[in-house]
Coordinates of C-alpha atoms in Angstrom, one line a residue:
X292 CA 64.5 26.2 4.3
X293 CA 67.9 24.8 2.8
X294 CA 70.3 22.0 3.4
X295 CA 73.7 22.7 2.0
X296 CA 76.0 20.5 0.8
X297 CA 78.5 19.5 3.0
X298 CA 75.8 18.4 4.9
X299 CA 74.3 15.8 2.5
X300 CA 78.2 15.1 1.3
X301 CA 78.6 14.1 5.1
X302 CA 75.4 12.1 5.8
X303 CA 75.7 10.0 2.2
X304 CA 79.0 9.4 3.8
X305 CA 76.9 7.2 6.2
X306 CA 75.3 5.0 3.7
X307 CA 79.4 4.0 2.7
X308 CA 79.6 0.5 2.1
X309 CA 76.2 -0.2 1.7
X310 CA 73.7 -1.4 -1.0
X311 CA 72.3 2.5 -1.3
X312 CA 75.8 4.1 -2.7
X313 CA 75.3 4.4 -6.4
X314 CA 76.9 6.4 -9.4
X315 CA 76.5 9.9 -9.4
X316 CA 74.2 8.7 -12.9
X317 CA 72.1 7.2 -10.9
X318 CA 71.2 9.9 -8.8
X319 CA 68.8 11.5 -11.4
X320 CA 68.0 15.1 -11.0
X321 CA 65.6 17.0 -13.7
X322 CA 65.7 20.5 -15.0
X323 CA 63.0 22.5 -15.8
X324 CA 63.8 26.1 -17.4
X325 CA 61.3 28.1 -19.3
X326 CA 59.8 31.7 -18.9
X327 CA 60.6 32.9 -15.2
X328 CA 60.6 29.2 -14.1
X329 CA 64.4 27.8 -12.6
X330 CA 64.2 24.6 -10.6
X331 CA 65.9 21.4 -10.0
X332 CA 64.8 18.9 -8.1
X333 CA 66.0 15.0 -7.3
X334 CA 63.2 12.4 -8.2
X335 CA 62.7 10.1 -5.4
X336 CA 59.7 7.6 -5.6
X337 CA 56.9 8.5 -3.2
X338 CA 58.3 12.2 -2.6
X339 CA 55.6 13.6 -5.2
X340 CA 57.7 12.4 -8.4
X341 CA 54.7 11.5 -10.1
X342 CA 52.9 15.0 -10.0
X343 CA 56.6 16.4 -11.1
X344 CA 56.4 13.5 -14.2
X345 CA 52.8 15.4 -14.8
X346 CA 53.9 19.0 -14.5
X347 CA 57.0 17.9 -16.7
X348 CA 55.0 16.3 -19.4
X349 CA 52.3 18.9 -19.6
X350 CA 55.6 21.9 -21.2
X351 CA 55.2 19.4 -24.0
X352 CA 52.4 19.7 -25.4
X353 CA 51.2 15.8 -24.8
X354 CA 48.2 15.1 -25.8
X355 CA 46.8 11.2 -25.2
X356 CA 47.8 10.1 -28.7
X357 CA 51.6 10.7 -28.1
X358 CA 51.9 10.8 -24.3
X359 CA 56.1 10.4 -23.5
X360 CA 56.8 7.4 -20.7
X361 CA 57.8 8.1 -17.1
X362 CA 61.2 7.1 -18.8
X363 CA 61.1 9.1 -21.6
X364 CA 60.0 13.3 -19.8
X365 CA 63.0 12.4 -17.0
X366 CA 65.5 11.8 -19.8
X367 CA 64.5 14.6 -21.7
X368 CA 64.4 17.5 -18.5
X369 CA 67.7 14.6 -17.0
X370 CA 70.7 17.4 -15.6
X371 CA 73.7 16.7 -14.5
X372 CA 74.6 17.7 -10.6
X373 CA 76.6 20.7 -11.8
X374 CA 73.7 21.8 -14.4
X375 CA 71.4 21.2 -11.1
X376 CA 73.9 23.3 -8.4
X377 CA 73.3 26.4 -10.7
X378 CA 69.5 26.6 -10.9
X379 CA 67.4 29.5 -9.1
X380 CA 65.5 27.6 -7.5
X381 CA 67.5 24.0 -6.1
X382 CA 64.4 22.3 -4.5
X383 CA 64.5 18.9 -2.2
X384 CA 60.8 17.4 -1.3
X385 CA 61.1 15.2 1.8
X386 CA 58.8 13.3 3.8
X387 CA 59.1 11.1 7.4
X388 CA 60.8 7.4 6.2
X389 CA 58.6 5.5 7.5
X390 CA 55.4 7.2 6.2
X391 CA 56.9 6.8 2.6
X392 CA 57.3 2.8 3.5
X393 CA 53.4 3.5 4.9
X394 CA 52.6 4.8 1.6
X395 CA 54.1 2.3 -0.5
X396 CA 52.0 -1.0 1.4
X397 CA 49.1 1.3 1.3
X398 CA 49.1 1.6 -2.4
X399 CA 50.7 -1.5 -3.7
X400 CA 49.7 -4.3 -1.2
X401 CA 46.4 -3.1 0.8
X402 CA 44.8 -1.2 -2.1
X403 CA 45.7 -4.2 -4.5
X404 CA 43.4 -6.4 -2.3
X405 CA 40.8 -3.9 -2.3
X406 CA 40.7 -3.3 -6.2
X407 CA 40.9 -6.8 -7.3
X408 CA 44.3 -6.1 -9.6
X409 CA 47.7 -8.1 -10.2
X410 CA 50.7 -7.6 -8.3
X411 CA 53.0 -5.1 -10.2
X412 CA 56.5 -5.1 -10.0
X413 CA 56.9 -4.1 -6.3
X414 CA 54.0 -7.2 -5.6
X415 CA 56.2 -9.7 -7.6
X416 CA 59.7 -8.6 -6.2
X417 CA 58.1 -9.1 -2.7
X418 CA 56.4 -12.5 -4.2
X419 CA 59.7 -13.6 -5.4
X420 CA 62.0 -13.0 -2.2
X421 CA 59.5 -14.4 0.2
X422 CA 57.4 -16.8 -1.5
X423 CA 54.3 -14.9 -0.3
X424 CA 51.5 -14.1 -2.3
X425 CA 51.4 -10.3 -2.3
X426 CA 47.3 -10.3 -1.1
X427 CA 48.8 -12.2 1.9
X428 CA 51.1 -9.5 3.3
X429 CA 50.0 -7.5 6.7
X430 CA 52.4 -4.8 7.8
X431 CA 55.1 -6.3 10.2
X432 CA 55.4 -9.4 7.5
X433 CA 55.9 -6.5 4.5
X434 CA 58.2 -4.9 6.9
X435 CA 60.2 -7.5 8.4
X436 CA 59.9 -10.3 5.7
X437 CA 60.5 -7.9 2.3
X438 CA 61.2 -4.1 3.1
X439 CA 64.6 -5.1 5.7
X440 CA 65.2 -8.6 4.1
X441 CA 68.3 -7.1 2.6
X442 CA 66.8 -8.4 -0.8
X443 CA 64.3 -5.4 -1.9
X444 CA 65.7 -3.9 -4.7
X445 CA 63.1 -1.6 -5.6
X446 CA 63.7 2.3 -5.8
X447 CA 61.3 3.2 -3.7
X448 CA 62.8 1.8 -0.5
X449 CA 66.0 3.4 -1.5
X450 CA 66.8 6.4 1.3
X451 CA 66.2 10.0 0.7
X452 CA 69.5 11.0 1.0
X453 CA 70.9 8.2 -1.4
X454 CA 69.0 10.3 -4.3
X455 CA 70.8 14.0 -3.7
X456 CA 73.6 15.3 -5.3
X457 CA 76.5 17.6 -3.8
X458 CA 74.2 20.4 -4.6
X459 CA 73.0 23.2 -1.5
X460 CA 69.2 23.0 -1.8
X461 CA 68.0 26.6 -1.2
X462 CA 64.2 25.1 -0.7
X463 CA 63.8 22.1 1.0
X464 CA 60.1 21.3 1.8
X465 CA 58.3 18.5 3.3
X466 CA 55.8 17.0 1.0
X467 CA 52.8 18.2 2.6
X468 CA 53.9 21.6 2.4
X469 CA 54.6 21.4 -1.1
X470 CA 51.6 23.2 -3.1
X471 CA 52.4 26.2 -1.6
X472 CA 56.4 25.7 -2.3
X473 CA 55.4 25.0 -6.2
X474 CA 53.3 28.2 -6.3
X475 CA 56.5 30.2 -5.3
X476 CA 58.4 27.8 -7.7
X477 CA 56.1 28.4 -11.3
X478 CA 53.3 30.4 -10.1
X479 CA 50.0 29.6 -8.1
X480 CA 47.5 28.8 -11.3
X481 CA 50.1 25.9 -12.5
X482 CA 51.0 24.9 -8.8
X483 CA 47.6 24.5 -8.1
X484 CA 46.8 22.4 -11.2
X485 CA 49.4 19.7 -10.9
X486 CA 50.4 19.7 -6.8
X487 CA 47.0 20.6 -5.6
X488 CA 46.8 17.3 -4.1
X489 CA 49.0 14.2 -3.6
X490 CA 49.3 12.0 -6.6
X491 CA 49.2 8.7 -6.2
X492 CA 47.9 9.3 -2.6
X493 CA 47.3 6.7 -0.4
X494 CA 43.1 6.8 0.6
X495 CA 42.3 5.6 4.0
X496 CA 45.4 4.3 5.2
X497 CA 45.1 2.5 8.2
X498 CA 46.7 2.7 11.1
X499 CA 49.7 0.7 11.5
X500 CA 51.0 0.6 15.1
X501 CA 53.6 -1.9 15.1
X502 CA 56.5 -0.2 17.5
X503 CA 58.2 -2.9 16.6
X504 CA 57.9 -2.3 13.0
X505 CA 58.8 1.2 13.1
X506 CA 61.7 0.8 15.6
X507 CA 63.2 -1.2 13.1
X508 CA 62.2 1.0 10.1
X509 CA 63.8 4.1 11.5
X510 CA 67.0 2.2 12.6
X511 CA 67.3 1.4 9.0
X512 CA 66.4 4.7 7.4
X513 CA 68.7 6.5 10.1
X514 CA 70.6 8.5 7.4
X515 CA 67.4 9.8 6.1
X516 CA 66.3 11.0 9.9
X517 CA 70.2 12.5 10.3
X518 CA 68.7 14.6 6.7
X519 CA 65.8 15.8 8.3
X520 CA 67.1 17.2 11.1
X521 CA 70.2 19.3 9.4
X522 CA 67.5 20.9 7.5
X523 CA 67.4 25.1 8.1
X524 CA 64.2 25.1 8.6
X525 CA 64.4 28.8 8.2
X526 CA 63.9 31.1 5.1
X527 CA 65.6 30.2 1.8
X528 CA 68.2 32.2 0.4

């Protein structure tokens, strides 16, 4: 399953002129290169980045009393787009757009109700552009009010495709398929320690049925839909 590059070259071409062009610096891709292990991969929030973070931290040796920050493993294992076009094994984990937005109210705004904890900086972003108290926010209202306001800054509502690189991603995967990608990536035993199941997962979700809601939501993450489907969704080279 690949995606080459004129491909994603042509459907960032889409997001031209909007909020979601950035740098090529800010378009972080890691590196990870050590025994028979080659990959290179794009972090994107919500796309398994935090099991990637774990797998990442865990080469080093971390043990609780000097654990490295989120910040601190992607700078060290950070490569450039041309260091990341040359790696064996060029991997892109996507998901459906509007399950990622799905995701991100499950975990930050219904889960925060249900655990009794204080907005963190997705809750106060949303706080801060629509003078809503995070608890208060049902899906169309976190949809229509925060996620599409044109305000939401936050990386995690920034497309899919806005993260890549000119790079031809020999294995493109969708995030549920990933355990078994990573056990062709650096082996079954580590694949099924640190991708064995979602990380930050989000438990229970209900079921949100606005059509209006998603309408909207995949009008906006068109670009991202455009990705999906000029996947090969045959075997990698």
């Amino acid at each position: 399953m690949k995606v080459v590059a004129d491909s994603v070259n042509r459907i960032f071409g889409r997001l031209e002129g909007s909020d979601f062009v950035t740098p090529v610096r800010q378009r972080p891709h890691v590196r990870c290169q050590i025994d028979s292990i080659d990959f290179a991969t794009p972090i994107i929030r919500k796309n398994a980045s935090s099991a990637l973070v774990r797998f990442l931290r865990s080469l080093l040796g971390d043990d609780s009393s000097t654990r490295a920050s989120r910040l601190e493993i992607l700078k060290l294992f950070s490569s450039n787009h041309e260091e990341a076009a040359t790696a064996r094994d060029r991997l892109l984990i996507l998901r459906d757009p509007v399950e990622r937005v799905r995701s991100v109210y499950q975990n930050k705004f219904v889960d925060l109700v249900g655990d009794g904890k204080q907005p963190g900086d997705i809750g106060l972003e949303a706080e801060r552009i629509t003078g809503r108290s995070a608890r208060d926010f049902d899906w169309e209202s976190f949809v229509f009010e925060y996620v599409l306001s044109g305000k939401a800054v936050d990386p995690h509502f920034k497309p899919q495709v806005a993260h890549l690189g000119s790079i031809s991603y020999n294995r493109v995967v969708l995030l549920e398929a990933l355990p078994i990608a990573m056990a062709n990536i650096i082996g079954p035993e580590l694949a099924q320690v640190f991708f064995a199941r979602k990380f930050n997962e989000s438990h229970g979700a209900e079921e949100l049925a606005s059509q209006q809601a998603t309408g909207a939501l995949r009008e906006f993450y068109a670009a991202d839909y455009e990705l999906l489907d000029a996947v090969e969704w045959g075997e990698s080279e």
